[in-house]
Amino acid sequence: MSFGSAVSGASSGALAGMSLGPWGAAAGGLLGGLGGLFGGGGSTLEYGLTPREEKLQDYALNQVRATPLRKRTILNEARNLREGGDRGAAEALLEGYVDRFTNPEFIEKRLAKSYNKPVDYYGKNFQDIASSLYNQQGAGYSPQDYDRFASKAKAENIRSGAAFENLLKADMIASGRVMSADQQILSNIFGTPERDASGRLTGRYGTPVLNA
């Protein structure tokens, strides 16, 4: 039994496990420490592990290896997002877990299958995002505008609702359809700002609120 070897083993194990994220570093450190403490630095075991140490070892391994229960939980979360109409969000969730486990095959398989399926930009989820964003600005858009949104999203390989919303925000800013902070203050005083037929702000306002 060597405590010096335990420290060395824990350090080496933690460094090796860092590639698997925080849990990998912790698990690597624990396993390395146990190996150094009871194996003279990793050569041959001088003493067997106690039941408590075996449980600690199993716990460490479980942190870097997805258990059947963990697999089901992750896949169910992804399925709920996908069935809610946001395939991209489901993919992003799964992508976030790929490097966290030593057995990511169950994730990679689902991602490969999902990547081969197109995103429905005309689905309710994406339509609701556009409607909500434009309503917040008191603006509207035509079917032709939405066709342009969908085409741009497809060209940029946008797959999640969040990324689609960011695309629309950038488009609104570039086209002069978004009120600045000063314009929002003026609209509270002078009423709803006027827009031309394309939805761009004209710089004029409606009936003053103070006179209403």
Short mmCIF file of C-alpha atoms in Angstrom, two decimals:
data_model
loop_
_atom_site.label_atom_id
_atom_site.label_comp_id
_atom_site.label_asym_id
_atom_site.label_seq_id
_atom_site.Cartn_x
_atom_site.Cartn_y
_atom_site.Cartn_z
CA MET A 1 0.00 0.00 0.00
CA SER A 2 1.55 3.36 -1.03
CA PHE A 3 -0.06 6.75 -0.37
CA GLY A 4 2.50 8.42 -2.62
CA SER A 5 1.43 6.12 -5.43
CA ALA A 6 -2.18 6.91 -4.64
CA VAL A 7 -1.60 10.64 -5.15
CA SER A 8 0.33 9.99 -8.35
CA GLY A 9 -2.32 7.60 -9.62
CA ALA A 10 -5.13 10.01 -8.82
CA SER A 11 -3.37 12.82 -10.67
CA SER A 12 -2.65 10.68 -13.72
CA GLY A 13 -6.16 9.29 -13.74
CA ALA A 14 -7.73 12.73 -13.51
CA LEU A 15 -5.64 14.02 -16.41
CA ALA A 16 -6.55 11.01 -18.52
CA GLY A 17 -10.22 11.40 -17.70
CA MET A 18 -10.39 15.11 -18.56
CA SER A 19 -11.05 14.24 -22.19
CA LEU A 20 -14.38 12.85 -21.03
CA GLY A 21 -15.38 16.03 -19.23
CA PRO A 22 -15.70 16.82 -15.50
CA TRP A 23 -17.17 13.45 -14.64
CA GLY A 24 -14.40 11.74 -16.59
CA ALA A 25 -11.73 13.63 -14.65
CA ALA A 26 -13.38 12.79 -11.33
CA ALA A 27 -13.80 9.15 -12.23
CA GLY A 28 -10.28 8.90 -13.59
CA GLY A 29 -8.89 10.45 -10.44
CA LEU A 30 -10.81 8.08 -8.20
CA LEU A 31 -9.84 4.99 -10.17
CA GLY A 32 -6.23 6.13 -10.44
CA GLY A 33 -6.09 6.80 -6.71
CA LEU A 34 -7.47 3.40 -5.87
CA GLY A 35 -5.07 1.73 -8.26
CA GLY A 36 -2.10 3.60 -6.81
CA LEU A 37 -3.16 2.99 -3.21
CA PHE A 38 -3.65 -0.73 -3.57
CA GLY A 39 -1.50 -1.52 -6.56
CA GLY A 40 1.82 0.15 -5.82
CA GLY A 41 1.27 2.77 -8.56
CA GLY A 42 -0.43 0.51 -11.05
CA SER A 43 1.90 -2.51 -11.28
CA THR A 44 0.54 -5.53 -9.43
CA LEU A 45 -2.14 -5.50 -6.77
CA GLU A 46 -0.85 -6.04 -3.28
CA TYR A 47 -4.29 -6.04 -1.67
CA GLY A 48 -7.76 -6.62 -3.00
CA LEU A 49 -10.41 -3.90 -2.93
CA THR A 50 -12.80 -3.83 0.00
CA PRO A 51 -16.56 -3.94 -0.72
CA ARG A 52 -16.73 -0.18 -0.10
CA GLU A 53 -13.88 0.47 -2.52
CA GLU A 54 -15.49 -1.74 -5.13
CA LYS A 55 -18.69 0.33 -4.81
CA LEU A 56 -16.69 3.50 -5.26
CA GLN A 57 -15.05 2.03 -8.32
CA ASP A 58 -18.42 1.04 -9.79
CA TYR A 59 -19.75 4.54 -9.06
CA ALA A 60 -16.81 6.16 -10.85
CA LEU A 61 -17.26 3.93 -13.89
CA ASN A 62 -20.98 4.71 -14.02
CA GLN A 63 -20.23 8.43 -14.31
CA VAL A 64 -18.41 7.96 -17.62
CA ARG A 65 -20.53 5.12 -18.93
CA ALA A 66 -24.20 5.63 -19.67
CA THR A 67 -26.35 3.14 -17.80
CA PRO A 68 -29.54 1.75 -19.37
CA LEU A 69 -31.60 4.13 -17.22
CA ARG A 70 -29.49 7.12 -18.25
CA LYS A 71 -29.80 6.12 -21.89
CA ARG A 72 -33.59 5.98 -21.67
CA THR A 73 -33.75 9.34 -19.90
CA ILE A 74 -31.62 11.07 -22.55
CA LEU A 75 -33.44 9.50 -25.48
CA ASN A 76 -36.83 10.34 -23.97
CA GLU A 77 -35.80 13.98 -23.57
CA ALA A 78 -34.69 14.08 -27.18
CA ARG A 79 -37.89 12.41 -28.37
CA ASN A 80 -40.04 14.95 -26.52
CA LEU A 81 -38.23 17.81 -28.22
CA ARG A 82 -38.50 16.14 -31.61
CA GLU A 83 -42.20 15.40 -31.21
CA GLY A 84 -42.67 19.02 -30.16
CA GLY A 85 -41.52 20.01 -33.62
CA ASP A 86 -37.93 21.02 -32.87
CA ARG A 87 -35.70 18.34 -34.35
CA GLY A 88 -32.69 20.65 -34.13
CA ALA A 89 -33.10 21.11 -30.37
CA ALA A 90 -33.25 17.32 -29.96
CA GLU A 91 -30.05 16.99 -31.97
CA ALA A 92 -28.33 19.69 -29.92
CA LEU A 93 -29.30 17.86 -26.73
CA LEU A 94 -27.82 14.60 -27.98
CA GLU A 95 -24.68 16.31 -29.31
CA GLY A 96 -24.06 17.68 -25.84
CA TYR A 97 -23.82 14.15 -24.43
CA VAL A 98 -21.58 12.55 -27.06
CA ASP A 99 -18.29 13.34 -25.32
CA ARG A 100 -19.57 12.71 -21.81
CA PHE A 101 -19.75 8.94 -22.00
CA THR A 102 -17.41 6.14 -22.96
CA ASN A 103 -20.28 4.38 -24.74
CA PRO A 104 -21.83 7.11 -26.92
CA GLU A 105 -22.89 4.69 -29.66
CA PHE A 106 -26.55 4.94 -28.69
CA ILE A 107 -26.36 8.73 -29.21
CA GLU A 108 -24.34 8.64 -32.42
CA LYS A 109 -26.81 6.18 -33.93
CA ARG A 110 -29.78 8.48 -33.22
CA LEU A 111 -27.92 11.53 -34.51
CA ALA A 112 -26.93 9.86 -37.77
CA LYS A 113 -30.55 8.89 -38.34
CA SER A 114 -31.83 12.37 -37.49
CA TYR A 115 -29.30 14.20 -39.69
CA ASN A 116 -30.67 12.35 -42.71
CA LYS A 117 -34.15 13.79 -42.17
CA PRO A 118 -35.08 17.26 -43.43
CA VAL A 119 -36.34 20.01 -41.12
CA ASP A 120 -39.93 21.15 -41.65
CA TYR A 121 -39.61 24.94 -41.58
CA TYR A 122 -43.33 25.22 -42.29
CA GLY A 123 -44.22 23.20 -39.20
CA LYS A 124 -46.16 24.77 -36.34
CA ASN A 125 -43.12 25.25 -34.13
CA PHE A 126 -41.24 27.38 -36.66
CA GLN A 127 -44.38 29.23 -37.75
CA ASP A 128 -45.14 30.13 -34.12
CA ILE A 129 -41.61 31.45 -33.61
CA ALA A 130 -41.91 33.80 -36.59
CA SER A 131 -45.40 34.93 -35.60
CA SER A 132 -44.41 35.65 -32.00
CA LEU A 133 -41.25 37.52 -32.95
CA TYR A 134 -42.97 39.76 -35.48
CA ASN A 135 -45.95 40.41 -33.21
CA GLN A 136 -43.57 41.64 -30.51
CA GLN A 137 -42.41 44.31 -32.93
CA GLY A 138 -45.91 45.15 -34.15
CA ALA A 139 -44.90 44.03 -37.62
CA GLY A 140 -46.18 41.46 -40.05
CA TYR A 141 -44.84 39.35 -42.89
CA SER A 142 -46.28 37.92 -46.08
CA PRO A 143 -46.29 34.30 -47.26
CA GLN A 144 -43.54 35.31 -49.66
CA ASP A 145 -41.51 36.67 -46.74
CA TYR A 146 -41.86 33.36 -44.94
CA ASP A 147 -40.80 31.46 -48.04
CA ARG A 148 -37.65 33.57 -47.99
CA PHE A 149 -37.09 32.79 -44.29
CA ALA A 150 -37.45 29.08 -44.94
CA SER A 151 -35.13 29.15 -47.95
CA LYS A 152 -32.48 31.04 -46.02
CA ALA A 153 -32.77 28.67 -43.05
CA LYS A 154 -32.35 25.68 -45.35
CA ALA A 155 -29.35 27.25 -47.07
CA GLU A 156 -27.68 27.86 -43.70
CA ASN A 157 -28.59 24.36 -42.48
CA ILE A 158 -30.50 25.75 -39.50
CA ARG A 159 -32.16 22.90 -37.63
CA SER A 160 -33.31 24.27 -34.27
CA GLY A 161 -36.02 26.73 -33.30
CA ALA A 162 -33.52 28.86 -31.39
CA ALA A 163 -31.25 29.19 -34.43
CA PHE A 164 -34.26 30.00 -36.63
CA GLU A 165 -35.31 32.75 -34.22
CA ASN A 166 -31.81 34.23 -34.34
CA LEU A 167 -31.94 34.21 -38.14
CA LEU A 168 -35.26 36.09 -38.10
CA LYS A 169 -33.95 38.65 -35.60
CA ALA A 170 -30.92 39.33 -37.77
CA ASP A 171 -33.14 39.68 -40.82
CA MET A 172 -35.48 42.10 -39.05
CA ILE A 173 -32.58 44.27 -37.88
CA ALA A 174 -31.00 44.31 -41.33
CA SER A 175 -34.31 45.26 -42.97
CA GLY A 176 -35.07 48.09 -40.51
CA ARG A 177 -38.07 46.40 -38.94
CA VAL A 178 -36.83 46.34 -35.35
CA MET A 179 -37.41 49.32 -33.04
CA SER A 180 -34.37 50.66 -31.23
CA ALA A 181 -34.53 51.40 -27.50
CA ASP A 182 -35.18 55.11 -28.27
CA GLN A 183 -37.92 54.23 -30.74
CA GLN A 184 -39.61 52.04 -28.15
CA ILE A 185 -39.61 54.95 -25.69
CA LEU A 186 -41.07 57.27 -28.34
CA SER A 187 -43.74 54.70 -29.18
CA ASN A 188 -44.86 54.75 -25.55
CA ILE A 189 -45.40 58.51 -25.87
CA PHE A 190 -46.52 59.02 -29.45
CA GLY A 191 -48.21 55.72 -30.20
CA THR A 192 -47.51 52.82 -32.52
CA PRO A 193 -44.77 53.62 -35.05
CA GLU A 194 -45.79 53.65 -38.68
CA ARG A 195 -44.43 51.12 -41.12
CA ASP A 196 -44.43 51.04 -44.90
CA ALA A 197 -45.90 48.21 -46.95
CA SER A 198 -42.78 46.11 -46.46
CA GLY A 199 -42.89 46.49 -42.68
CA ARG A 200 -39.99 48.92 -42.42
CA LEU A 201 -40.22 51.71 -39.86
CA THR A 202 -40.90 55.13 -41.39
CA GLY A 203 -39.87 57.24 -38.38
CA ARG A 204 -43.41 58.55 -37.94
CA TYR A 205 -45.78 57.66 -35.13
CA GLY A 206 -49.53 57.39 -34.69
CA THR A 207 -51.83 59.34 -32.37
CA PRO A 208 -49.91 60.54 -29.28
CA VAL A 209 -50.69 58.42 -26.26
CA LEU A 210 -50.80 61.51 -24.01
CA ASN A 211 -53.70 62.94 -26.04
CA ALA A 212 -55.68 59.71 -26.19
#
